[in-house]
Coordinates of C-alpha atoms in Angstrom, one line a residue:
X1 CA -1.0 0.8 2.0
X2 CA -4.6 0.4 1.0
X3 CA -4.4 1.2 -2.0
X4 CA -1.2 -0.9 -2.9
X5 CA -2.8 -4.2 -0.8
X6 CA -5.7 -3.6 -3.6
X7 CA -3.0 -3.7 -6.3
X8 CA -1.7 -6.7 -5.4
X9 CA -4.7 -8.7 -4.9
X10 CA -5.7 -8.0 -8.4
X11 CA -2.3 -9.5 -9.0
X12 CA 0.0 -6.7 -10.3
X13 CA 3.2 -7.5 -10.1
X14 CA 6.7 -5.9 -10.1
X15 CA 8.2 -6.5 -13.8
X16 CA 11.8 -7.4 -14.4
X17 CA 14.0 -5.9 -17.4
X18 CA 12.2 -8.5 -19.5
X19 CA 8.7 -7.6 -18.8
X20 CA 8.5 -10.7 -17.0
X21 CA 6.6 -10.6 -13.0
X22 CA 9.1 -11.0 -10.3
X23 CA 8.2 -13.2 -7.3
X24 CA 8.1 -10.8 -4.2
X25 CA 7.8 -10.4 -0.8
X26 CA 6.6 -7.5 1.4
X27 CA 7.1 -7.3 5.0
X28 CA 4.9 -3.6 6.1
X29 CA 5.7 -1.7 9.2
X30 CA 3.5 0.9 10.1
X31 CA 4.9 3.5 12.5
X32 CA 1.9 5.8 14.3
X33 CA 1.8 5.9 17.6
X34 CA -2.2 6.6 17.6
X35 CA -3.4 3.2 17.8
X36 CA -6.8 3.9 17.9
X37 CA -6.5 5.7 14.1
X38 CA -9.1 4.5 12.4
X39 CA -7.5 4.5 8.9
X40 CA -4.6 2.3 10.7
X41 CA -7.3 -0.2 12.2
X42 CA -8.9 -1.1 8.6
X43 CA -5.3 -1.2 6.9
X44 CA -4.2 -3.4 9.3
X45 CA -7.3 -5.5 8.9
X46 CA -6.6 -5.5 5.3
X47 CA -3.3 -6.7 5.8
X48 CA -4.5 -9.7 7.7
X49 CA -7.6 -10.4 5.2
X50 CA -4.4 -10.3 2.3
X51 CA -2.5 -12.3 4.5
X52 CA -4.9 -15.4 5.3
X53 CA -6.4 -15.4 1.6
X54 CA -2.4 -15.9 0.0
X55 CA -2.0 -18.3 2.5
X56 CA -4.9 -20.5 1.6
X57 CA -4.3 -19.9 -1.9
X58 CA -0.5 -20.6 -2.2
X59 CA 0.7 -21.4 1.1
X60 CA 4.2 -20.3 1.9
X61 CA 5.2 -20.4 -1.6
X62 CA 7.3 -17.6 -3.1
X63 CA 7.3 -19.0 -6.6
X64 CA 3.8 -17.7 -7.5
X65 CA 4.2 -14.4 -10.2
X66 CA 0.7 -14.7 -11.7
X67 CA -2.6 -15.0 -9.8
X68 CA -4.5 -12.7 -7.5
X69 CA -3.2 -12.3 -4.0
X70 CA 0.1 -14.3 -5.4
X71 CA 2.6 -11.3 -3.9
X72 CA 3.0 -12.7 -0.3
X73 CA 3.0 -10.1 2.3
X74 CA 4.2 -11.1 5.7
X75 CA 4.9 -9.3 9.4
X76 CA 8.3 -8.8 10.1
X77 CA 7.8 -11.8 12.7
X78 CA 7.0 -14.2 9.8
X79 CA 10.3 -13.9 9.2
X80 CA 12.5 -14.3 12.1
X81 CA 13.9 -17.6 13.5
X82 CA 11.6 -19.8 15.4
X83 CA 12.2 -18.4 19.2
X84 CA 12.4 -14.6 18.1
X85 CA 10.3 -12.1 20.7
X86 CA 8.4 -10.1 18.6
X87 CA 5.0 -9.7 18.4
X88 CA 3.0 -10.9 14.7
X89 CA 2.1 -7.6 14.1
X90 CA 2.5 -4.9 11.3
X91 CA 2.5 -2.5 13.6
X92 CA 5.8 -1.0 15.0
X93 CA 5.7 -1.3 18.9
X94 CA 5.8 2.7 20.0
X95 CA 4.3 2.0 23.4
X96 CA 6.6 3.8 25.3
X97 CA 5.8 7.3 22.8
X98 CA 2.6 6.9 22.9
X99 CA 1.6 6.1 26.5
X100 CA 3.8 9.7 27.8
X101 CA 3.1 13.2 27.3
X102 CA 6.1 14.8 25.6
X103 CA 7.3 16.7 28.6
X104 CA 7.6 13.4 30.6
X105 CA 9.0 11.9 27.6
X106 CA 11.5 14.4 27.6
X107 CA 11.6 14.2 31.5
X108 CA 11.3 18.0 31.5
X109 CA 10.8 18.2 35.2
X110 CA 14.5 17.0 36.0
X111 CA 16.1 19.5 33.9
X112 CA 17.9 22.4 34.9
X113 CA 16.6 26.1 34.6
X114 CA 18.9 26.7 31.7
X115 CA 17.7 23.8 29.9
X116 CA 13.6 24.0 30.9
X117 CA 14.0 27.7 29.6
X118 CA 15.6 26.1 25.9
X119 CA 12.9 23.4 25.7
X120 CA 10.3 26.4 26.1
X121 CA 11.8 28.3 23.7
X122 CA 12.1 25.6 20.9
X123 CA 8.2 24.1 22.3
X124 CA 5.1 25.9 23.0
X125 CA 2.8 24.7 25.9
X126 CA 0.5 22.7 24.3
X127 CA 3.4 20.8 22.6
X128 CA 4.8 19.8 26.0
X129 CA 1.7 18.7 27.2
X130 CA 0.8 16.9 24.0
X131 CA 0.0 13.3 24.8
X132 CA 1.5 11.2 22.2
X133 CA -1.1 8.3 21.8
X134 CA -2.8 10.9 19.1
X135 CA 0.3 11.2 17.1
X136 CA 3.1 13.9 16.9
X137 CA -0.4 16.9 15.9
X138 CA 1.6 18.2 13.0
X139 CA 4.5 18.9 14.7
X140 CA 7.3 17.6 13.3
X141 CA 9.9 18.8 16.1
X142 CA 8.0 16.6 18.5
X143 CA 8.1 13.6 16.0
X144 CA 11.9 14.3 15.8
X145 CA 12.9 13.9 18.9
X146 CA 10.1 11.1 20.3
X147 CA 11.0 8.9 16.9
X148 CA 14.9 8.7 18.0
X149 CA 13.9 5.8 20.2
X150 CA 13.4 4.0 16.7
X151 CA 16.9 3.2 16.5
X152 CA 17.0 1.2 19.9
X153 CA 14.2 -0.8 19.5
X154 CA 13.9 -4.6 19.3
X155 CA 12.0 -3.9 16.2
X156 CA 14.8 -2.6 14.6
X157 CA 17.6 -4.6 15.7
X158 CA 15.3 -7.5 14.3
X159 CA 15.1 -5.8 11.4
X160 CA 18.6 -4.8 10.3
X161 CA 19.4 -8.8 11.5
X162 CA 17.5 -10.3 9.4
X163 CA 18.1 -7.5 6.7
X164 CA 19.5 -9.5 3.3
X165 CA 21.9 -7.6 0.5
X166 CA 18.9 -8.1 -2.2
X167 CA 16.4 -6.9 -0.3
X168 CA 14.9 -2.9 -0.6
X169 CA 14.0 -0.3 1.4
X170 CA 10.9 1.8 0.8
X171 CA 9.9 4.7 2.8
X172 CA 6.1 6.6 2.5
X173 CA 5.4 9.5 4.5
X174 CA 3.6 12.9 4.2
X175 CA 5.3 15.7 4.8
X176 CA 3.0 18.1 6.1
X177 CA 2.0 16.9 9.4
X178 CA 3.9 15.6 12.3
X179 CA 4.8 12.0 12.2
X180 CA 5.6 11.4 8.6
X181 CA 7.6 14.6 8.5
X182 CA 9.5 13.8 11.1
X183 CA 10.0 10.1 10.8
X184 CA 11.0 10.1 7.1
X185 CA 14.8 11.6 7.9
X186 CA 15.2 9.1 11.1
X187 CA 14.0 5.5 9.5
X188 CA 16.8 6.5 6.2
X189 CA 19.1 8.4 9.0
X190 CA 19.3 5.0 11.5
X191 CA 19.9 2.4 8.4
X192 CA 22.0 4.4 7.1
X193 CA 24.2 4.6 10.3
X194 CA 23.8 1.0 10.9
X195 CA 27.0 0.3 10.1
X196 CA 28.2 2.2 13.7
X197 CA 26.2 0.1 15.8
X198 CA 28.3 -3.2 16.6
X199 CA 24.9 -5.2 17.6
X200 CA 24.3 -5.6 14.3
X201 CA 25.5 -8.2 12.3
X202 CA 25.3 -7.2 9.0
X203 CA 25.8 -3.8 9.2
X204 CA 27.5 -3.1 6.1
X205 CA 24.7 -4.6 4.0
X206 CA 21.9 -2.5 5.8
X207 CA 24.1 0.8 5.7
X208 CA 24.4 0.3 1.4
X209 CA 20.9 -0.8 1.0
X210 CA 19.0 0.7 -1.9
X211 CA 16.0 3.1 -0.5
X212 CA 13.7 4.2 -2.0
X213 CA 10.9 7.2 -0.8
X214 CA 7.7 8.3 -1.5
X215 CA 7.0 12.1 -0.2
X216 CA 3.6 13.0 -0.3
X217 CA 2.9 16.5 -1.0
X218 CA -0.6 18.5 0.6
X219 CA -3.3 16.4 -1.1
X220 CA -5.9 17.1 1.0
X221 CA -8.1 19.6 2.9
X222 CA -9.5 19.9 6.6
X223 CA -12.5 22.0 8.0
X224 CA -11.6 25.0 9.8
X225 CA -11.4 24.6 13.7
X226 CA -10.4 27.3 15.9
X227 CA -10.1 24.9 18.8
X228 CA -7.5 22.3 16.5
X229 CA -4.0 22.6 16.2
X230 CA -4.1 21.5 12.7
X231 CA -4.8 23.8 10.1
X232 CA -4.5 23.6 6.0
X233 CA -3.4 27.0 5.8
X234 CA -0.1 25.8 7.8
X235 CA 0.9 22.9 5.1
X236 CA 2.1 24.6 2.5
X237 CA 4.5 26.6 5.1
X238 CA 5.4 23.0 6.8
X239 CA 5.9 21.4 3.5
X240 CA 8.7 24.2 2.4
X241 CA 10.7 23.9 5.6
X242 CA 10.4 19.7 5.4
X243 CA 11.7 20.1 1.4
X244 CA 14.3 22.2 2.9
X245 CA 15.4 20.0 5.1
X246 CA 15.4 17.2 3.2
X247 CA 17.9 18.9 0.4
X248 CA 20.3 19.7 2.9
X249 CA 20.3 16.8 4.8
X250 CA 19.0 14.0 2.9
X251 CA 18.2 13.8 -0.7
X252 CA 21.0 16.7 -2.3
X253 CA 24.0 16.6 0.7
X254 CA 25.3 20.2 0.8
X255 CA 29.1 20.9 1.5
X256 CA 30.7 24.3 2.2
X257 CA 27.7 26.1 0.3
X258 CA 27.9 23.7 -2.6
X259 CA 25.6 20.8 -4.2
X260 CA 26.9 17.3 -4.5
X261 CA 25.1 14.6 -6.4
X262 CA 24.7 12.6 -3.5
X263 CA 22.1 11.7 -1.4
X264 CA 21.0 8.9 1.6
X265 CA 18.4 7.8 -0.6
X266 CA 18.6 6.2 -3.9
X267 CA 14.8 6.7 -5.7
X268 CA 12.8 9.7 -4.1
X269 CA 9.3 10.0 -5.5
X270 CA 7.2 13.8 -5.1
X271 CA 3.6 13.4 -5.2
X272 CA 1.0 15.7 -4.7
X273 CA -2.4 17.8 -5.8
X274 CA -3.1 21.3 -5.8
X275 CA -6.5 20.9 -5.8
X276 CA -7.5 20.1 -2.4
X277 CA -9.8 17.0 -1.5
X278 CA -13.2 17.0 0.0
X279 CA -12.5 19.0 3.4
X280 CA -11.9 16.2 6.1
X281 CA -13.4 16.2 9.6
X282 CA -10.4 18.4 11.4
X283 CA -9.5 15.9 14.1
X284 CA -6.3 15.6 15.6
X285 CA -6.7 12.4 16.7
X286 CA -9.1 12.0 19.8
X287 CA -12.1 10.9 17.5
X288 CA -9.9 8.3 15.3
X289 CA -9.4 10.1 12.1
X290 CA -11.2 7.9 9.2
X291 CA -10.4 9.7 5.9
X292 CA -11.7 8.9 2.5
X293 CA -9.8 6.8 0.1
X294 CA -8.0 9.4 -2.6
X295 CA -6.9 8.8 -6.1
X296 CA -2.8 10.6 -4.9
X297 CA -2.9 7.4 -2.6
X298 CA -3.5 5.1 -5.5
X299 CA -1.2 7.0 -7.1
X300 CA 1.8 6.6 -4.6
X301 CA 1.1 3.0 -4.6
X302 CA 2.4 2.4 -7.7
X303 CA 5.9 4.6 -6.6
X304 CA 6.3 0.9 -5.1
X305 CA 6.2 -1.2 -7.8
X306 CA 8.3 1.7 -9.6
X307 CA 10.9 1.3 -7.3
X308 CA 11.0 -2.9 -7.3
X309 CA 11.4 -2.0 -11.3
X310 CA 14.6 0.1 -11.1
X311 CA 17.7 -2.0 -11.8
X312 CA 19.9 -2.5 -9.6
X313 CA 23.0 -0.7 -11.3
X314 CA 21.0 2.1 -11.0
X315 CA 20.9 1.9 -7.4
X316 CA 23.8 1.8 -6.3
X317 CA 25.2 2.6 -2.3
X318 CA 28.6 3.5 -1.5
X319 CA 29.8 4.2 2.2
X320 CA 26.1 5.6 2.9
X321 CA 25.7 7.7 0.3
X322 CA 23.7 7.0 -2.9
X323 CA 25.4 7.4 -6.3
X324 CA 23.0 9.2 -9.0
X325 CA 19.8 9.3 -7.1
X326 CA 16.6 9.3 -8.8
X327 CA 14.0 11.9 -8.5
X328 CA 10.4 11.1 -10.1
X329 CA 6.8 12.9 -10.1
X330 CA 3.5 11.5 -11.9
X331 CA 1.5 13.1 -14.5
X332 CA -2.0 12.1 -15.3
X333 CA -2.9 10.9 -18.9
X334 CA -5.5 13.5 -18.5
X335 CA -6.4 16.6 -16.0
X336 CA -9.7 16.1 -14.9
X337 CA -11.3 16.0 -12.0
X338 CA -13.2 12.5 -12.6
X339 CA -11.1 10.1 -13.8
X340 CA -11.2 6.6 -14.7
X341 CA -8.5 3.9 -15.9
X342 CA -8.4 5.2 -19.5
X343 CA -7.0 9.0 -17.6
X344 CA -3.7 6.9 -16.0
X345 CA -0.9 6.9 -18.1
X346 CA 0.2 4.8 -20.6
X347 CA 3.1 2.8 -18.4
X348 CA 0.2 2.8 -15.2
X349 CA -2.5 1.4 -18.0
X350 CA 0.1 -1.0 -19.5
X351 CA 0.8 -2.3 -15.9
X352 CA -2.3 -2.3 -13.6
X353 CA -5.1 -1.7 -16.0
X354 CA -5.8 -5.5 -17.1
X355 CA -5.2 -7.1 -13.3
X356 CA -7.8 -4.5 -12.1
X357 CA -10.3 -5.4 -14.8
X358 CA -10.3 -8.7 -13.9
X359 CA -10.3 -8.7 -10.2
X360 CA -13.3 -6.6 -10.0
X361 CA -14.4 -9.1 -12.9
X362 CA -13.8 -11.7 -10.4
X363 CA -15.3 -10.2 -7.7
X364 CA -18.6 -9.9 -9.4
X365 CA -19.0 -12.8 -10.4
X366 CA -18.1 -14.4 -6.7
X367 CA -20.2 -12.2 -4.6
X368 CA -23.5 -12.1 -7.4
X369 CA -23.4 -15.3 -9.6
X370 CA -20.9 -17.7 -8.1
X371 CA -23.8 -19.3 -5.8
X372 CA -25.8 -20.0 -8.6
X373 CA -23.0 -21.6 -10.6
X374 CA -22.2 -24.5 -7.9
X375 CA -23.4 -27.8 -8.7
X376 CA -23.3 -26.9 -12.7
X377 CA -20.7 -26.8 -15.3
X378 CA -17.0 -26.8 -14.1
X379 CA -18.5 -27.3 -10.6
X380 CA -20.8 -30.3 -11.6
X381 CA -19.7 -33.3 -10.3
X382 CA -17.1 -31.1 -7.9
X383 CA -17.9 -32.9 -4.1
X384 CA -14.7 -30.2 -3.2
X385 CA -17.1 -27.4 -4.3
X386 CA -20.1 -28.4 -3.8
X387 CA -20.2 -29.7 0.1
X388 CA -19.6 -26.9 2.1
X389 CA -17.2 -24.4 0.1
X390 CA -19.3 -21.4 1.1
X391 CA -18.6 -22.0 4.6
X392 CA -15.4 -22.1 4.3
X393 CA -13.3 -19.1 6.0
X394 CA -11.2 -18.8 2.7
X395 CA -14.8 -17.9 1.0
X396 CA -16.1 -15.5 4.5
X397 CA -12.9 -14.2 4.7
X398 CA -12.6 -13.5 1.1
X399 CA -16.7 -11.9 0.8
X400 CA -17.5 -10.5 4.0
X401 CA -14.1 -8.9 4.7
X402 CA -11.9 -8.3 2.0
X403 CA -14.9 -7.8 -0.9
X404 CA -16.6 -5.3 1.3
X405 CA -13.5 -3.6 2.1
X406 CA -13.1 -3.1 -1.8
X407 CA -16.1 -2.1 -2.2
X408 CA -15.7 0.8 0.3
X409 CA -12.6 1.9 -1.2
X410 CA -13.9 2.4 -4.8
X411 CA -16.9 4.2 -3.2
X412 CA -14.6 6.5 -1.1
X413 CA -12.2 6.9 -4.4
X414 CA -15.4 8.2 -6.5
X415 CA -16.8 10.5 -4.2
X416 CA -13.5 12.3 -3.3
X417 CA -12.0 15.2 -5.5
X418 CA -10.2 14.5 -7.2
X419 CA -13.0 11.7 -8.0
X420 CA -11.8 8.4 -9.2
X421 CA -13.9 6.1 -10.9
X422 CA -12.9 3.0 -12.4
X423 CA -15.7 0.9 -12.1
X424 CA -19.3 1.1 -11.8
X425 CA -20.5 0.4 -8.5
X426 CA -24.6 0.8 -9.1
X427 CA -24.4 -2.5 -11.4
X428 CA -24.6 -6.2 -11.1
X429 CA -24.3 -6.5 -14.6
X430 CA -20.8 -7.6 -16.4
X431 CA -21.4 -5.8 -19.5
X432 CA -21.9 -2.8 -17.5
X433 CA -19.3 -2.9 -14.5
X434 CA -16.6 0.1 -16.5
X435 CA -16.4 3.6 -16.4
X436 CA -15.8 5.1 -19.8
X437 CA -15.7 1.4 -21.1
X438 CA -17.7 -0.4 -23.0
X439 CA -17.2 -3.8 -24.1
X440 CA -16.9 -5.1 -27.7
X441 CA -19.5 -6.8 -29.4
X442 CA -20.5 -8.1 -32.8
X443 CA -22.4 -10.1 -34.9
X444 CA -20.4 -13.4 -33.8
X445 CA -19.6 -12.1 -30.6
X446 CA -21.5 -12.3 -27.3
X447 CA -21.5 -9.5 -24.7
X448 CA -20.2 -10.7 -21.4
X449 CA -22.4 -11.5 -19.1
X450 CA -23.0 -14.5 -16.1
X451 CA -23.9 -17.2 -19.2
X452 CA -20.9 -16.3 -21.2
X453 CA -19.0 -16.7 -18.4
X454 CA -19.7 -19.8 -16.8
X455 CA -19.0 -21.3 -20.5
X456 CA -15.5 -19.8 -20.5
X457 CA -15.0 -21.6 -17.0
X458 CA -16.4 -25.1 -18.4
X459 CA -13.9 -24.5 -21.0
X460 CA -10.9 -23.8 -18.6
X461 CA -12.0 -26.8 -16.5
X462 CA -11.8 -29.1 -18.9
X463 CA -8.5 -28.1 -20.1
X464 CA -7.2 -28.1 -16.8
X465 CA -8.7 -31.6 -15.8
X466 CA -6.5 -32.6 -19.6
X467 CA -3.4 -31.2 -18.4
X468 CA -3.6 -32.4 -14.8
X469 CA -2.9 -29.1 -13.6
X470 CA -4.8 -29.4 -10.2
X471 CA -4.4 -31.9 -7.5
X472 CA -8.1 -33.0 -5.3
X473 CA -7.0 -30.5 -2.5
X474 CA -6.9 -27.2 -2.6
X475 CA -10.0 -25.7 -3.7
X476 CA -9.8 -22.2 -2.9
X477 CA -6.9 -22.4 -5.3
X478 CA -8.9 -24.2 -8.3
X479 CA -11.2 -21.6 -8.3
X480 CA -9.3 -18.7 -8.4
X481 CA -7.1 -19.9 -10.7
X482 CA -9.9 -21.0 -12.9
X483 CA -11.1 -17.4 -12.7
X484 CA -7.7 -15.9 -13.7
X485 CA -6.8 -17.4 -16.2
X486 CA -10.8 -17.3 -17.7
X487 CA -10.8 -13.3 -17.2
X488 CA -7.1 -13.2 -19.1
X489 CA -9.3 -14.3 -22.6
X490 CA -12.0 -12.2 -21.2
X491 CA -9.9 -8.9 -20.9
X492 CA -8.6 -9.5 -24.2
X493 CA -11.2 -9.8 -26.2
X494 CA -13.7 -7.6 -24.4
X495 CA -11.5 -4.6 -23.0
X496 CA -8.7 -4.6 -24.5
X497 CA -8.7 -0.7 -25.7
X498 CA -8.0 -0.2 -22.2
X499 CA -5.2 -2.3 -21.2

């Protein structure tokens, strides 16, 4: 998700068959039990940051398809009709997993011999004791069965309610661990056996809906700890039996021995590095589990906007089953081990490459030069600017939150292995912000820098004061859409060998 939330507030955009943006909507719900994960604290914060900024830029408003922040992403709650009980929160409600150890979950104490003996045999110890408000620990057979309760939540009966024929289904889990692997099979398994459940209304909608799936492949390493029960050497062994699975039972159904081209889901995306990260702290949860930003994850966000992309011929849902799945992987432009927007490949640069350019473009100039700019040039004579707009919790929320969470994320992303390193993050200087990039000049043509681009924004203002484009309101907006569409003659001319 981080990476993807990034994506979007650069303004990258699903494309149609035309090449034309698509207006979207995205309603995230996390599923992790261990609410006090660390990397599920500052996604979720992201997600709020994303949400407030769209909604001061555009409101409610579906129509935008070009701007940063224009994708609107929304809690499933957003959604629902005014009186619904559900909490605003992306987070799906697992509070009666997580608060239990498994064997009370499983309410081993009531069972008969025969069947205490069976659970022994098929869990060790430490798995019955395991207290689920750390996650399933890489076991997947816990996640299995604890996950079931998914299909009898409010959460979900609110979901497959509101659930619309146009809308799409995608699914991101690793399969290595415990609660991805495991909960991959039972989110596609439950909507695809909505249609059995009589509570729902439109079943028959949410049991043909087109799904996609991103399954992410060992990516990463972890220190050695004796005293952990996760372990690297045991992910390439979990992996195999999870791929296994998943032929048989979800993405090539097997009949009597034999292969048929079906499968539950309709666009399954592999992803993975054999060359292992920078070892993570081995925690199984009890110290919060705060892992670097990686390029795979950047990666698998764009299995996403892949998916939005497919038509919908191609995905196609009969009785369940999926007619002519597709089945994708990603190869770099280049194999290195630092990499920078020029090593993504030539659909990835065609799509992301420019929106990125600009938004960190954008966020230079607002967090180094914009206070400098106000009560000059397009802001001159601007009392909406000028009295008070960098007090403004748009602005706050927009610098001191989302900005610095950017800025974390590219420093993570560059000091990871594989390293990934767009952007130069030891500059305040325009001309030098690219890695691998360096901007045209000439004899008639400037460099970028702060001056050149305060003129380009007097010259955008003063078209868009001839053309009436903006209101006297909304000046969170004004700005940002100055900037866009400033940065889009910008790219052009200055980077355009690599977009």
């Amino acid at each position: 998700m981080r990476p993807l939330i990034m994506q979007l507030a650069a303004g990258v955009h699903p494309l149609n068959e035309a090449g034309q943006p698509m207006p979207l909507e995205i309603i995230p719900v996390i599923v992790d039990p261990h609410r006090a994960n660390e990397d599920l604290k500052r996604t979720d914060n992201l997600l709020r940051w994303y949400k407030q900024i769209r909604r001061s830029l555009y409101g409610e408003s579906l129509d935008e398809v070009k701007g940063f922040f224009s994708v609107k992403i929304s809690t499933l709650s957003d959604i629902l009709p005014n009186g619904s009980a559900l909490s605003d929160t992306f987070l799906f409600n697992m509070g009666a997993v997580g608060a239990k150890r498994f064997r009370d979950f499983i309410s081993y104490s009531t069972l008969d011999s025969a069947n205490q003996a069976l659970c022994s045999m098929m869990f060790s110890e430490d798995q019955l004791n395991t207290k689920m408000d750390i996650g399933f620990v890489g076991s997947p057979n816990i996640g299995a069965v604890a996950l079931n309760q998914f299909k009898d939540s409010e959460e979900f009966r609110q979901f497959s309610n509101v659930f619309q024929k146009n809308d799409r289904i995608f699914v991101v889990s690793s399969i290595f661990g415990g609660t991805g692997a495991a909960g991959y099979p039972i989110i596609v398994k439950n909507i695809r056996n909505a249609g059995n459940n009589i509570q729902i209304n439109n079943r028959g909608d949410l049991r043909d809906a087109k799904i996609g799936a991103l399954t992410v492949l060992p990516y990463f390493n972890v220190q050695q700890d004796e005293n952990s029960p996760i372990s690297r050497a045991d992910f390439i062994s979990k992996t195999k039996s999870a791929l296994y699975y998943y032929h048989d039972n979800l993405t090539g159904i097997r009949q009597n021995g034999v292969d048929l081209p079906l499968s539950k889901v309709n666009a399954c995306y592999y992803l993975g590095d054999e060359i292992p990260s920078n070892p993570y702290f081995n925690d199984p949860g009890g110290n919060g589990q705060r892992n670097d930003a990686h390029m795979i994850e950047f990666v698998g966000a764009l299995a996403v906007l892949d998916f939005l992309q497919i038509p919908d011929n191609q995905l196609v849902t009969t009785d369940g089953n999926a007619l002519s799945p597709i089945f994708k992987e990603y190869g770099l432009n280049n194999d290195k081990m630092k990499l920078s927007l020029k090593d993504l490949g030539t659909r990835t640069r065609a799509q992301i490459n420019k929106q990125m350019v600009k938004f960190h473009l954008a966020y230079m100039y607002i967090t180094h030069q914009l206070k400098h700019d106000i009560g000059r040039g397009y802001t001159e004579d601007k009392p909406e600017i000028n009295n008070g707009f960098l007090s403004t919790t748009f602005y706050n929320t927009l610098t001191r939150d989302f900005f610095v969470a950017y800025r974390m994320w590219l420093k993570e992303l560059k000091g990871n292995q594989r390293s990934f390193e767009p952007f130069n993050l030891n500059t305040e200087k325009l001309s030098d912000a690219f890695k691998d990039i360096v901007p045209k000049s000439g004899l008639f043509k400037s460099t970028i820098d702060y001056r050149t681009m305060l003129s380009s924004l007097n010259k955008a203002s003063q078209q868009a004061v001839k053309i009436q484009k903006f209101g006297t309101d909304r000046v969170a907006y004004k700005l940002m859409d100055l900037l866009d569409e400033t940065l889009d003659d910008v790219v052009d001319e200055k980077f355009n060998s690599v977009v």
